């Protein structure tokens, strides 16, 4: 395969981010885009010298090898299932689905079709989190406990972000990335004590969660949807034996080497966000996996696992039983 032929479903902000990156790869041909907003689809297609398609079948007939699903959350499952049925490799933005039942069904379909399916958890490729992962893997910090927060300033812009029927719920927005970071950096979750309430919006917008991981680590995870974008709204703190790791958004990361020792810091503020947030690397890896028919680093099973955590959180709050154990 000399060039991977790509189609994109959803030509909004994140769809255009991926298109800009893909347009810089010599081994990628952008064939076309789809969007319910036909005017936007036409404008974006013209920008990237591509065609406008009405459905995935047309994309397949045009020779597309892989499709990017960057449409609204609630549409991901249907588009992904259809793409797989048509024999297309899939890059699906987070959340993979907005229900655990759909996530499990999608996992079965991926395994049945034996196609490349990558989930868009870009933080795994962000500079700050890769630094943390390296320090954990090489033993510089042996995690014993952790604190994580993932806030959002508001659910007003765009207005649909407060509509759970549209997004799946607040936890399926940016918060889902940090649930994935728990698993990727620290390990699988075994049990949680979950508290949540509706403070400002119709959806549960304040969360306080105590976690115990299967490897024995304990920690806290908090998320607020009405925090007014006070920085840092995204932070992971990992505590070892008198040493620790901490990030400030995806801009800075710090490594405290011990009592009375120096703190090593890295500042990525001037790096283009597509690089420092991991979008360029995740796209490069997906295209390579399609060409080489390899399993991607963020699999459909990873998508299921993080949705299982979110499903347990909502069930705990809605069912009135704060203590939950995760299965699967």
PDB file of C-alpha atoms in Angstrom:
ATOM      1  CA  UNK A   1       0.000   0.000   0.000  1.00  0.00           C
ATOM      2  CA  UNK A   2       1.788   3.137  -1.260  1.00  0.00           C
ATOM      3  CA  UNK A   3      -0.789   5.578   0.046  1.00  0.00           C
ATOM      4  CA  UNK A   4      -3.521   5.071   2.600  1.00  0.00           C
ATOM      5  CA  UNK A   5      -6.744   6.526   1.249  1.00  0.00           C
ATOM      6  CA  UNK A   6      -8.654   8.246   4.049  1.00  0.00           C
ATOM      7  CA  UNK A   7     -12.181   9.532   4.516  1.00  0.00           C
ATOM      8  CA  UNK A   8     -13.325  11.698   7.422  1.00  0.00           C
ATOM      9  CA  UNK A   9     -16.805  11.649   8.951  1.00  0.00           C
ATOM     10  CA  UNK A  10     -17.385  14.960  10.700  1.00  0.00           C
ATOM     11  CA  UNK A  11     -15.708  18.160   9.482  1.00  0.00           C
ATOM     12  CA  UNK A  12     -15.855  20.194  12.700  1.00  0.00           C
ATOM     13  CA  UNK A  13     -12.881  21.338  14.772  1.00  0.00           C
ATOM     14  CA  UNK A  14     -11.334  17.977  15.650  1.00  0.00           C
ATOM     15  CA  UNK A  15     -12.033  16.578  12.199  1.00  0.00           C
ATOM     16  CA  UNK A  16     -10.101  19.469  10.672  1.00  0.00           C
ATOM     17  CA  UNK A  17      -7.254  18.958  13.151  1.00  0.00           C
ATOM     18  CA  UNK A  18      -6.854  15.406  11.885  1.00  0.00           C
ATOM     19  CA  UNK A  19      -7.199  16.515   8.275  1.00  0.00           C
ATOM     20  CA  UNK A  20      -4.454  19.122   8.680  1.00  0.00           C
ATOM     21  CA  UNK A  21      -2.109  16.499  10.111  1.00  0.00           C
ATOM     22  CA  UNK A  22      -2.980  13.850   7.522  1.00  0.00           C
ATOM     23  CA  UNK A  23      -2.490  16.333   4.692  1.00  0.00           C
ATOM     24  CA  UNK A  24       1.152  16.576   5.739  1.00  0.00           C
ATOM     25  CA  UNK A  25       1.797  12.834   5.421  1.00  0.00           C
ATOM     26  CA  UNK A  26       3.232  11.835   2.050  1.00  0.00           C
ATOM     27  CA  UNK A  27       1.749   8.350   2.338  1.00  0.00           C
ATOM     28  CA  UNK A  28      -1.839   9.542   2.857  1.00  0.00           C
ATOM     29  CA  UNK A  29      -4.432  10.605   0.304  1.00  0.00           C
ATOM     30  CA  UNK A  30      -7.465  12.425   1.676  1.00  0.00           C
ATOM     31  CA  UNK A  31     -10.293  11.160  -0.514  1.00  0.00           C
ATOM     32  CA  UNK A  32     -13.320  12.840   1.008  1.00  0.00           C
ATOM     33  CA  UNK A  33     -15.382  14.072   3.914  1.00  0.00           C
ATOM     34  CA  UNK A  34     -18.918  13.633   5.215  1.00  0.00           C
ATOM     35  CA  UNK A  35     -20.923  15.972   7.425  1.00  0.00           C
ATOM     36  CA  UNK A  36     -24.605  16.673   8.085  1.00  0.00           C
ATOM     37  CA  UNK A  37     -23.657  20.328   7.498  1.00  0.00           C
ATOM     38  CA  UNK A  38     -23.257  20.153   3.724  1.00  0.00           C
ATOM     39  CA  UNK A  39     -21.934  23.684   3.448  1.00  0.00           C
ATOM     40  CA  UNK A  40     -19.155  23.034   5.933  1.00  0.00           C
ATOM     41  CA  UNK A  41     -18.366  19.703   4.299  1.00  0.00           C
ATOM     42  CA  UNK A  42     -17.989  21.404   0.917  1.00  0.00           C
ATOM     43  CA  UNK A  43     -15.722  24.130   2.312  1.00  0.00           C
ATOM     44  CA  UNK A  44     -13.511  21.647   4.153  1.00  0.00           C
ATOM     45  CA  UNK A  45     -13.363  19.293   1.152  1.00  0.00           C
ATOM     46  CA  UNK A  46     -12.231  22.127  -1.093  1.00  0.00           C
ATOM     47  CA  UNK A  47      -9.538  23.086   1.413  1.00  0.00           C
ATOM     48  CA  UNK A  48      -8.073  19.581   1.329  1.00  0.00           C
ATOM     49  CA  UNK A  49      -8.712  18.867  -2.362  1.00  0.00           C
ATOM     50  CA  UNK A  50     -11.214  16.149  -1.507  1.00  0.00           C
ATOM     51  CA  UNK A  51     -14.750  15.131  -2.379  1.00  0.00           C
ATOM     52  CA  UNK A  52     -17.963  15.369  -0.397  1.00  0.00           C
ATOM     53  CA  UNK A  53     -19.716  12.067   0.300  1.00  0.00           C
ATOM     54  CA  UNK A  54     -23.211  11.353   1.564  1.00  0.00           C
ATOM     55  CA  UNK A  55     -22.537   7.982   3.176  1.00  0.00           C
ATOM     56  CA  UNK A  56     -19.840   5.465   4.037  1.00  0.00           C
ATOM     57  CA  UNK A  57     -20.806   3.235   1.140  1.00  0.00           C
ATOM     58  CA  UNK A  58     -19.782   5.973  -1.284  1.00  0.00           C
ATOM     59  CA  UNK A  59     -16.470   6.289   0.543  1.00  0.00           C
ATOM     60  CA  UNK A  60     -15.850   2.565   0.236  1.00  0.00           C
ATOM     61  CA  UNK A  61     -16.715   2.634  -3.466  1.00  0.00           C
ATOM     62  CA  UNK A  62     -14.226   5.498  -3.912  1.00  0.00           C
ATOM     63  CA  UNK A  63     -11.449   3.267  -2.619  1.00  0.00           C
ATOM     64  CA  UNK A  64     -11.132   4.542   0.939  1.00  0.00           C
ATOM     65  CA  UNK A  65      -8.969   2.276   3.135  1.00  0.00           C
ATOM     66  CA  UNK A  66      -9.612   3.933   6.483  1.00  0.00           C
ATOM     67  CA  UNK A  67     -12.184   6.271   7.929  1.00  0.00           C
ATOM     68  CA  UNK A  68     -11.841   8.806  10.729  1.00  0.00           C
ATOM     69  CA  UNK A  69     -14.968   9.213  12.847  1.00  0.00           C
ATOM     70  CA  UNK A  70     -14.898  12.729  14.278  1.00  0.00           C
ATOM     71  CA  UNK A  71     -18.643  13.377  14.416  1.00  0.00           C
ATOM     72  CA  UNK A  72     -20.707  14.030  17.606  1.00  0.00           C
ATOM     73  CA  UNK A  73     -20.405  11.448  20.400  1.00  0.00           C
ATOM     74  CA  UNK A  74     -23.810   9.872  19.959  1.00  0.00           C
ATOM     75  CA  UNK A  75     -23.106   9.003  16.305  1.00  0.00           C
ATOM     76  CA  UNK A  76     -19.805   7.164  16.838  1.00  0.00           C
ATOM     77  CA  UNK A  77     -21.246   3.698  17.371  1.00  0.00           C
ATOM     78  CA  UNK A  78     -23.441   3.625  14.258  1.00  0.00           C
ATOM     79  CA  UNK A  79     -20.731   5.030  11.998  1.00  0.00           C
ATOM     80  CA  UNK A  80     -18.101   2.671  13.406  1.00  0.00           C
ATOM     81  CA  UNK A  81     -20.290  -0.414  12.992  1.00  0.00           C
ATOM     82  CA  UNK A  82     -21.186   0.558   9.440  1.00  0.00           C
ATOM     83  CA  UNK A  83     -17.550   1.231   8.543  1.00  0.00           C
ATOM     84  CA  UNK A  84     -16.463  -2.147   9.872  1.00  0.00           C
ATOM     85  CA  UNK A  85     -19.257  -3.914   7.994  1.00  0.00           C
ATOM     86  CA  UNK A  86     -17.942  -2.271   4.821  1.00  0.00           C
ATOM     87  CA  UNK A  87     -14.439  -3.539   5.535  1.00  0.00           C
ATOM     88  CA  UNK A  88     -12.940  -0.150   6.429  1.00  0.00           C
ATOM     89  CA  UNK A  89     -10.244   0.395   9.035  1.00  0.00           C
ATOM     90  CA  UNK A  90     -11.363   2.894  11.672  1.00  0.00           C
ATOM     91  CA  UNK A  91      -9.921   5.692  13.758  1.00  0.00           C
ATOM     92  CA  UNK A  92     -12.692   6.633  16.195  1.00  0.00           C
ATOM     93  CA  UNK A  93     -12.456   9.770  18.291  1.00  0.00           C
ATOM     94  CA  UNK A  94     -13.293   9.450  21.952  1.00  0.00           C
ATOM     95  CA  UNK A  95     -15.684   8.430  23.312  1.00  0.00           C
ATOM     96  CA  UNK A  96     -15.767   5.246  21.266  1.00  0.00           C
ATOM     97  CA  UNK A  97     -19.439   4.895  22.208  1.00  0.00           C
ATOM     98  CA  UNK A  98     -21.697   6.467  24.837  1.00  0.00           C
ATOM     99  CA  UNK A  99     -22.906   3.195  26.318  1.00  0.00           C
ATOM    100  CA  UNK A 100     -21.152   0.128  27.659  1.00  0.00           C
ATOM    101  CA  UNK A 101     -23.506  -2.184  25.788  1.00  0.00           C
ATOM    102  CA  UNK A 102     -22.579  -0.564  22.460  1.00  0.00           C
ATOM    103  CA  UNK A 103     -18.882  -0.610  23.361  1.00  0.00           C
ATOM    104  CA  UNK A 104     -18.970  -4.363  23.963  1.00  0.00           C
ATOM    105  CA  UNK A 105     -20.872  -4.935  20.712  1.00  0.00           C
ATOM    106  CA  UNK A 106     -18.337  -2.841  18.822  1.00  0.00           C
ATOM    107  CA  UNK A 107     -15.462  -4.797  20.359  1.00  0.00           C
ATOM    108  CA  UNK A 108     -17.018  -8.029  19.087  1.00  0.00           C
ATOM    109  CA  UNK A 109     -17.403  -6.569  15.603  1.00  0.00           C
ATOM    110  CA  UNK A 110     -13.758  -5.422  15.456  1.00  0.00           C
ATOM    111  CA  UNK A 111     -12.563  -8.893  16.427  1.00  0.00           C
ATOM    112  CA  UNK A 112     -14.911 -10.500  13.909  1.00  0.00           C
ATOM    113  CA  UNK A 113     -13.720  -8.298  11.025  1.00  0.00           C
ATOM    114  CA  UNK A 114     -10.029  -8.296  12.038  1.00  0.00           C
ATOM    115  CA  UNK A 115      -9.573  -4.683  10.955  1.00  0.00           C
ATOM    116  CA  UNK A 116      -7.437  -1.912  12.445  1.00  0.00           C
ATOM    117  CA  UNK A 117      -9.456   0.053  15.008  1.00  0.00           C
ATOM    118  CA  UNK A 118      -7.816   2.821  17.046  1.00  0.00           C
ATOM    119  CA  UNK A 119      -9.500   4.982  19.686  1.00  0.00           C
ATOM    120  CA  UNK A 120      -8.571   8.670  19.898  1.00  0.00           C
ATOM    121  CA  UNK A 121      -7.146   8.863  23.409  1.00  0.00           C
ATOM    122  CA  UNK A 122      -4.512  11.376  22.347  1.00  0.00           C
ATOM    123  CA  UNK A 123      -3.157  12.032  25.867  1.00  0.00           C
ATOM    124  CA  UNK A 124      -1.191   8.787  25.640  1.00  0.00           C
ATOM    125  CA  UNK A 125       0.960  10.561  23.032  1.00  0.00           C
ATOM    126  CA  UNK A 126       1.121  13.965  24.750  1.00  0.00           C
ATOM    127  CA  UNK A 127       4.596  15.049  25.819  1.00  0.00           C
ATOM    128  CA  UNK A 128       3.780  15.504  29.518  1.00  0.00           C
ATOM    129  CA  UNK A 129       2.172  12.086  29.912  1.00  0.00           C
ATOM    130  CA  UNK A 130       4.857  10.303  27.890  1.00  0.00           C
ATOM    131  CA  UNK A 131       7.419  11.814  30.280  1.00  0.00           C
ATOM    132  CA  UNK A 132       5.442  10.504  33.257  1.00  0.00           C
ATOM    133  CA  UNK A 133       5.102   7.066  31.693  1.00  0.00           C
ATOM    134  CA  UNK A 134       8.849   6.882  31.029  1.00  0.00           C
ATOM    135  CA  UNK A 135       9.706   7.756  34.640  1.00  0.00           C
ATOM    136  CA  UNK A 136       7.310   5.097  35.898  1.00  0.00           C
ATOM    137  CA  UNK A 137       8.555   2.437  33.489  1.00  0.00           C
ATOM    138  CA  UNK A 138      12.242   3.041  34.255  1.00  0.00           C
ATOM    139  CA  UNK A 139      11.628   2.936  38.000  1.00  0.00           C
ATOM    140  CA  UNK A 140      12.445   6.579  38.723  1.00  0.00           C
ATOM    141  CA  UNK A 141       9.047   6.784  40.423  1.00  0.00           C
ATOM    142  CA  UNK A 142       7.354   3.674  41.767  1.00  0.00           C
ATOM    143  CA  UNK A 143       3.724   4.762  42.217  1.00  0.00           C
ATOM    144  CA  UNK A 144       2.129   4.256  45.635  1.00  0.00           C
ATOM    145  CA  UNK A 145      -0.836   6.635  45.381  1.00  0.00           C
ATOM    146  CA  UNK A 146      -2.229   9.408  43.181  1.00  0.00           C
ATOM    147  CA  UNK A 147      -4.521  12.417  42.857  1.00  0.00           C
ATOM    148  CA  UNK A 148      -6.180  13.404  39.590  1.00  0.00           C
ATOM    149  CA  UNK A 149      -8.450  16.257  38.628  1.00  0.00           C
ATOM    150  CA  UNK A 150     -10.074  16.984  35.279  1.00  0.00           C
ATOM    151  CA  UNK A 151     -12.258  20.079  35.311  1.00  0.00           C
ATOM    152  CA  UNK A 152     -14.172  21.938  32.650  1.00  0.00           C
ATOM    153  CA  UNK A 153     -14.919  25.638  32.795  1.00  0.00           C
ATOM    154  CA  UNK A 154     -18.517  25.418  31.615  1.00  0.00           C
ATOM    155  CA  UNK A 155     -21.029  23.400  29.631  1.00  0.00           C
ATOM    156  CA  UNK A 156     -22.348  26.410  27.733  1.00  0.00           C
ATOM    157  CA  UNK A 157     -20.190  26.505  24.613  1.00  0.00           C
ATOM    158  CA  UNK A 158     -21.087  24.753  22.440  1.00  0.00           C
ATOM    159  CA  UNK A 159     -24.579  24.498  23.956  1.00  0.00           C
ATOM    160  CA  UNK A 160     -24.982  20.759  23.283  1.00  0.00           C
ATOM    161  CA  UNK A 161     -22.240  19.880  25.793  1.00  0.00           C
ATOM    162  CA  UNK A 162     -24.796  19.940  28.619  1.00  0.00           C
ATOM    163  CA  UNK A 163     -27.163  17.566  26.771  1.00  0.00           C
ATOM    164  CA  UNK A 164     -26.492  14.026  27.956  1.00  0.00           C
ATOM    165  CA  UNK A 165     -28.504  12.593  25.046  1.00  0.00           C
ATOM    166  CA  UNK A 166     -25.989  14.236  22.719  1.00  0.00           C
ATOM    167  CA  UNK A 167     -22.715  13.604  24.539  1.00  0.00           C
ATOM    168  CA  UNK A 168     -23.511  10.604  26.732  1.00  0.00           C
ATOM    169  CA  UNK A 169     -22.851  12.731  29.800  1.00  0.00           C
ATOM    170  CA  UNK A 170     -20.169  15.061  31.169  1.00  0.00           C
ATOM    171  CA  UNK A 171     -17.803  12.182  31.951  1.00  0.00           C
ATOM    172  CA  UNK A 172     -17.731  11.243  28.253  1.00  0.00           C
ATOM    173  CA  UNK A 173     -16.249  14.627  27.373  1.00  0.00           C
ATOM    174  CA  UNK A 174     -12.675  15.586  28.348  1.00  0.00           C
ATOM    175  CA  UNK A 175     -12.914  13.675  31.634  1.00  0.00           C
ATOM    176  CA  UNK A 176     -12.756  10.380  29.754  1.00  0.00           C
ATOM    177  CA  UNK A 177      -9.133  11.116  28.840  1.00  0.00           C
ATOM    178  CA  UNK A 178      -8.038  11.106  32.461  1.00  0.00           C
ATOM    179  CA  UNK A 179      -9.856   7.852  33.193  1.00  0.00           C
ATOM    180  CA  UNK A 180      -7.750   6.456  30.368  1.00  0.00           C
ATOM    181  CA  UNK A 181      -4.646   7.980  31.970  1.00  0.00           C
ATOM    182  CA  UNK A 182      -5.404   6.105  35.204  1.00  0.00           C
ATOM    183  CA  UNK A 183      -5.290   2.823  33.306  1.00  0.00           C
ATOM    184  CA  UNK A 184      -2.323   3.697  31.071  1.00  0.00           C
ATOM    185  CA  UNK A 185      -0.079   5.230  33.706  1.00  0.00           C
ATOM    186  CA  UNK A 186      -1.085   3.328  36.822  1.00  0.00           C
ATOM    187  CA  UNK A 187      -3.202   0.223  36.216  1.00  0.00           C
ATOM    188  CA  UNK A 188      -6.725  -1.145  35.950  1.00  0.00           C
ATOM    189  CA  UNK A 189      -9.387  -0.039  38.408  1.00  0.00           C
ATOM    190  CA  UNK A 190     -10.750  -2.670  40.780  1.00  0.00           C
ATOM    191  CA  UNK A 191     -13.205  -0.728  42.924  1.00  0.00           C
ATOM    192  CA  UNK A 192     -14.464   2.821  43.460  1.00  0.00           C
ATOM    193  CA  UNK A 193     -16.436   4.891  45.930  1.00  0.00           C
ATOM    194  CA  UNK A 194     -18.335   7.372  43.774  1.00  0.00           C
ATOM    195  CA  UNK A 195     -20.135  10.573  44.735  1.00  0.00           C
ATOM    196  CA  UNK A 196     -21.743  12.921  42.237  1.00  0.00           C
ATOM    197  CA  UNK A 197     -24.351  15.667  42.143  1.00  0.00           C
ATOM    198  CA  UNK A 198     -26.072  18.135  39.843  1.00  0.00           C
ATOM    199  CA  UNK A 199     -24.879  21.557  40.941  1.00  0.00           C
ATOM    200  CA  UNK A 200     -25.388  23.842  37.931  1.00  0.00           C
ATOM    201  CA  UNK A 201     -26.427  21.784  34.912  1.00  0.00           C
ATOM    202  CA  UNK A 202     -29.071  19.102  34.185  1.00  0.00           C
ATOM    203  CA  UNK A 203     -26.294  16.495  34.025  1.00  0.00           C
ATOM    204  CA  UNK A 204     -24.234  15.395  37.035  1.00  0.00           C
ATOM    205  CA  UNK A 205     -21.516  18.049  36.989  1.00  0.00           C
ATOM    206  CA  UNK A 206     -19.583  17.475  40.237  1.00  0.00           C
ATOM    207  CA  UNK A 207     -17.764  14.199  40.878  1.00  0.00           C
ATOM    208  CA  UNK A 208     -15.577  12.923  43.705  1.00  0.00           C
ATOM    209  CA  UNK A 209     -14.235   9.379  43.312  1.00  0.00           C
ATOM    210  CA  UNK A 210     -11.938   7.268  45.451  1.00  0.00           C
ATOM    211  CA  UNK A 211     -10.232   4.511  43.476  1.00  0.00           C
ATOM    212  CA  UNK A 212      -8.446   1.298  44.334  1.00  0.00           C
ATOM    213  CA  UNK A 213      -6.521  -0.314  41.496  1.00  0.00           C
ATOM    214  CA  UNK A 214      -5.951  -4.019  40.976  1.00  0.00           C
ATOM    215  CA  UNK A 215      -2.276  -3.546  41.839  1.00  0.00           C
ATOM    216  CA  UNK A 216      -3.150  -2.061  45.230  1.00  0.00           C
ATOM    217  CA  UNK A 217      -2.650   1.637  44.435  1.00  0.00           C
ATOM    218  CA  UNK A 218      -5.197   4.042  45.921  1.00  0.00           C
ATOM    219  CA  UNK A 219      -6.076   7.539  44.780  1.00  0.00           C
ATOM    220  CA  UNK A 220      -8.667  10.200  44.195  1.00  0.00           C
ATOM    221  CA  UNK A 221     -10.268  11.477  41.001  1.00  0.00           C
ATOM    222  CA  UNK A 222     -12.331  14.668  40.934  1.00  0.00           C
ATOM    223  CA  UNK A 223     -14.096  16.457  38.097  1.00  0.00           C
ATOM    224  CA  UNK A 224     -16.125  19.674  38.014  1.00  0.00           C
ATOM    225  CA  UNK A 225     -17.970  20.993  34.965  1.00  0.00           C
ATOM    226  CA  UNK A 226     -18.385  24.600  36.132  1.00  0.00           C
ATOM    227  CA  UNK A 227     -14.863  25.593  37.249  1.00  0.00           C
ATOM    228  CA  UNK A 228     -14.527  28.667  34.961  1.00  0.00           C
ATOM    229  CA  UNK A 229     -11.372  27.392  33.218  1.00  0.00           C
ATOM    230  CA  UNK A 230      -9.150  28.211  36.180  1.00  0.00           C
ATOM    231  CA  UNK A 231      -5.725  26.797  35.338  1.00  0.00           C
ATOM    232  CA  UNK A 232      -4.603  24.122  35.851  1.00  0.00           C
ATOM    233  CA  UNK A 233      -7.903  22.357  35.226  1.00  0.00           C
ATOM    234  CA  UNK A 234      -6.144  19.139  34.209  1.00  0.00           C
ATOM    235  CA  UNK A 235      -3.579  17.630  36.552  1.00  0.00           C
ATOM    236  CA  UNK A 236      -2.205  14.214  37.468  1.00  0.00           C
ATOM    237  CA  UNK A 237      -0.079  13.799  40.586  1.00  0.00           C
ATOM    238  CA  UNK A 238       1.683  10.464  41.108  1.00  0.00           C
ATOM    239  CA  UNK A 239       3.346   9.846  44.467  1.00  0.00           C
ATOM    240  CA  UNK A 240       6.238   7.452  45.020  1.00  0.00           C
ATOM    241  CA  UNK A 241       8.478   7.061  48.057  1.00  0.00           C
ATOM    242  CA  UNK A 242       9.409  10.701  48.714  1.00  0.00           C
ATOM    243  CA  UNK A 243       9.280  11.552  45.032  1.00  0.00           C
ATOM    244  CA  UNK A 244       6.491  12.499  42.644  1.00  0.00           C
ATOM    245  CA  UNK A 245       5.360  13.445  39.160  1.00  0.00           C
ATOM    246  CA  UNK A 246       2.951  16.268  38.330  1.00  0.00           C
ATOM    247  CA  UNK A 247       1.693  17.986  35.197  1.00  0.00           C
ATOM    248  CA  UNK A 248       0.001  21.304  34.518  1.00  0.00           C
ATOM    249  CA  UNK A 249      -2.374  20.713  31.636  1.00  0.00           C
ATOM    250  CA  UNK A 250      -0.364  19.437  28.681  1.00  0.00           C
ATOM    251  CA  UNK A 251       1.923  22.447  28.978  1.00  0.00           C
ATOM    252  CA  UNK A 252       4.331  21.545  31.791  1.00  0.00           C
ATOM    253  CA  UNK A 253       5.507  18.469  33.688  1.00  0.00           C
ATOM    254  CA  UNK A 254       7.543  18.224  36.881  1.00  0.00           C
ATOM    255  CA  UNK A 255       9.573  15.413  38.472  1.00  0.00           C
ATOM    256  CA  UNK A 256      10.476  15.847  42.140  1.00  0.00           C
ATOM    257  CA  UNK A 257      13.464  13.525  42.611  1.00  0.00           C
ATOM    258  CA  UNK A 258      13.267  13.246  46.402  1.00  0.00           C
ATOM    259  CA  UNK A 259      13.550  15.022  49.727  1.00  0.00           C
ATOM    260  CA  UNK A 260      16.019  17.871  49.440  1.00  0.00           C
ATOM    261  CA  UNK A 261      16.649  17.126  45.769  1.00  0.00           C
ATOM    262  CA  UNK A 262      16.066  19.062  42.580  1.00  0.00           C
ATOM    263  CA  UNK A 263      12.844  19.226  40.633  1.00  0.00           C
ATOM    264  CA  UNK A 264      13.185  18.504  36.921  1.00  0.00           C
ATOM    265  CA  UNK A 265      10.690  20.517  34.865  1.00  0.00           C
ATOM    266  CA  UNK A 266       9.815  20.658  31.173  1.00  0.00           C
ATOM    267  CA  UNK A 267       7.815  23.425  29.528  1.00  0.00           C
ATOM    268  CA  UNK A 268       6.050  22.727  26.229  1.00  0.00           C
ATOM    269  CA  UNK A 269       3.942  25.894  26.081  1.00  0.00           C
ATOM    270  CA  UNK A 270       5.519  27.100  22.826  1.00  0.00           C
ATOM    271  CA  UNK A 271       5.095  23.779  21.016  1.00  0.00           C
ATOM    272  CA  UNK A 272       2.214  23.586  18.532  1.00  0.00           C
ATOM    273  CA  UNK A 273      -0.767  21.959  20.254  1.00  0.00           C
ATOM    274  CA  UNK A 274      -1.106  19.264  17.592  1.00  0.00           C
ATOM    275  CA  UNK A 275       2.359  18.025  18.573  1.00  0.00           C
ATOM    276  CA  UNK A 276       2.308  18.486  22.347  1.00  0.00           C
ATOM    277  CA  UNK A 277      -1.217  17.105  22.733  1.00  0.00           C
ATOM    278  CA  UNK A 278      -0.232  13.963  20.857  1.00  0.00           C
ATOM    279  CA  UNK A 279      -2.398  14.334  17.762  1.00  0.00           C
ATOM    280  CA  UNK A 280       0.454  14.092  15.273  1.00  0.00           C
ATOM    281  CA  UNK A 281       1.898  10.919  16.769  1.00  0.00           C
ATOM    282  CA  UNK A 282      -1.440   9.148  17.150  1.00  0.00           C
ATOM    283  CA  UNK A 283      -2.208   9.834  13.497  1.00  0.00           C
ATOM    284  CA  UNK A 284       1.216   8.648  12.358  1.00  0.00           C
ATOM    285  CA  UNK A 285       0.821   5.442  14.334  1.00  0.00           C
ATOM    286  CA  UNK A 286      -2.682   4.752  13.002  1.00  0.00           C
ATOM    287  CA  UNK A 287      -1.604   5.155   9.383  1.00  0.00           C
ATOM    288  CA  UNK A 288       1.394   2.885   9.966  1.00  0.00           C
ATOM    289  CA  UNK A 289      -0.840   0.262  11.586  1.00  0.00           C
ATOM    290  CA  UNK A 290      -3.194   0.322   8.590  1.00  0.00           C
ATOM    291  CA  UNK A 291      -0.272  -0.090   6.184  1.00  0.00           C
ATOM    292  CA  UNK A 292       1.302  -2.895   8.198  1.00  0.00           C
ATOM    293  CA  UNK A 293      -1.966  -4.483   9.400  1.00  0.00           C
ATOM    294  CA  UNK A 294      -0.812  -4.125  13.018  1.00  0.00           C
ATOM    295  CA  UNK A 295      -2.763  -3.789  16.248  1.00  0.00           C
ATOM    296  CA  UNK A 296      -2.765  -0.110  17.301  1.00  0.00           C
ATOM    297  CA  UNK A 297      -1.577   1.027  20.755  1.00  0.00           C
ATOM    298  CA  UNK A 298      -5.059   2.217  21.772  1.00  0.00           C
ATOM    299  CA  UNK A 299      -7.359  -0.690  21.003  1.00  0.00           C
ATOM    300  CA  UNK A 300     -11.093  -1.211  20.997  1.00  0.00           C
ATOM    301  CA  UNK A 301     -10.630  -3.120  24.267  1.00  0.00           C
ATOM    302  CA  UNK A 302      -9.049  -0.002  25.790  1.00  0.00           C
ATOM    303  CA  UNK A 303     -12.144   1.861  24.671  1.00  0.00           C
ATOM    304  CA  UNK A 304     -14.384  -0.675  26.393  1.00  0.00           C
ATOM    305  CA  UNK A 305     -12.372  -0.539  29.618  1.00  0.00           C
ATOM    306  CA  UNK A 306     -12.622   3.224  30.034  1.00  0.00           C
ATOM    307  CA  UNK A 307     -16.340   3.240  29.175  1.00  0.00           C
ATOM    308  CA  UNK A 308     -16.821   0.520  31.795  1.00  0.00           C
ATOM    309  CA  UNK A 309     -15.414   2.933  34.402  1.00  0.00           C
ATOM    310  CA  UNK A 310     -17.768   5.728  33.312  1.00  0.00           C
ATOM    311  CA  UNK A 311     -20.749   3.370  33.218  1.00  0.00           C
ATOM    312  CA  UNK A 312     -19.972   2.290  36.795  1.00  0.00           C
ATOM    313  CA  UNK A 313     -19.757   5.935  37.928  1.00  0.00           C
ATOM    314  CA  UNK A 314     -23.174   6.844  36.532  1.00  0.00           C
ATOM    315  CA  UNK A 315     -24.763   3.671  37.882  1.00  0.00           C
ATOM    316  CA  UNK A 316     -23.316   4.384  41.339  1.00  0.00           C
ATOM    317  CA  UNK A 317     -24.821   7.873  41.471  1.00  0.00           C
ATOM    318  CA  UNK A 318     -28.125   7.017  39.827  1.00  0.00           C
ATOM    319  CA  UNK A 319     -28.580   3.793  41.776  1.00  0.00           C
ATOM    320  CA  UNK A 320     -27.633   5.259  45.143  1.00  0.00           C
ATOM    321  CA  UNK A 321     -24.913   2.688  45.798  1.00  0.00           C
ATOM    322  CA  UNK A 322     -21.645   4.614  45.982  1.00  0.00           C
ATOM    323  CA  UNK A 323     -19.389   1.578  46.318  1.00  0.00           C
ATOM    324  CA  UNK A 324     -18.832  -0.311  43.062  1.00  0.00           C
ATOM    325  CA  UNK A 325     -16.512  -3.072  41.920  1.00  0.00           C
ATOM    326  CA  UNK A 326     -15.525  -3.257  38.285  1.00  0.00           C
ATOM    327  CA  UNK A 327     -15.796  -6.516  36.422  1.00  0.00           C
ATOM    328  CA  UNK A 328     -14.324  -7.516  33.125  1.00  0.00           C
TER     329      UNK A 328
END
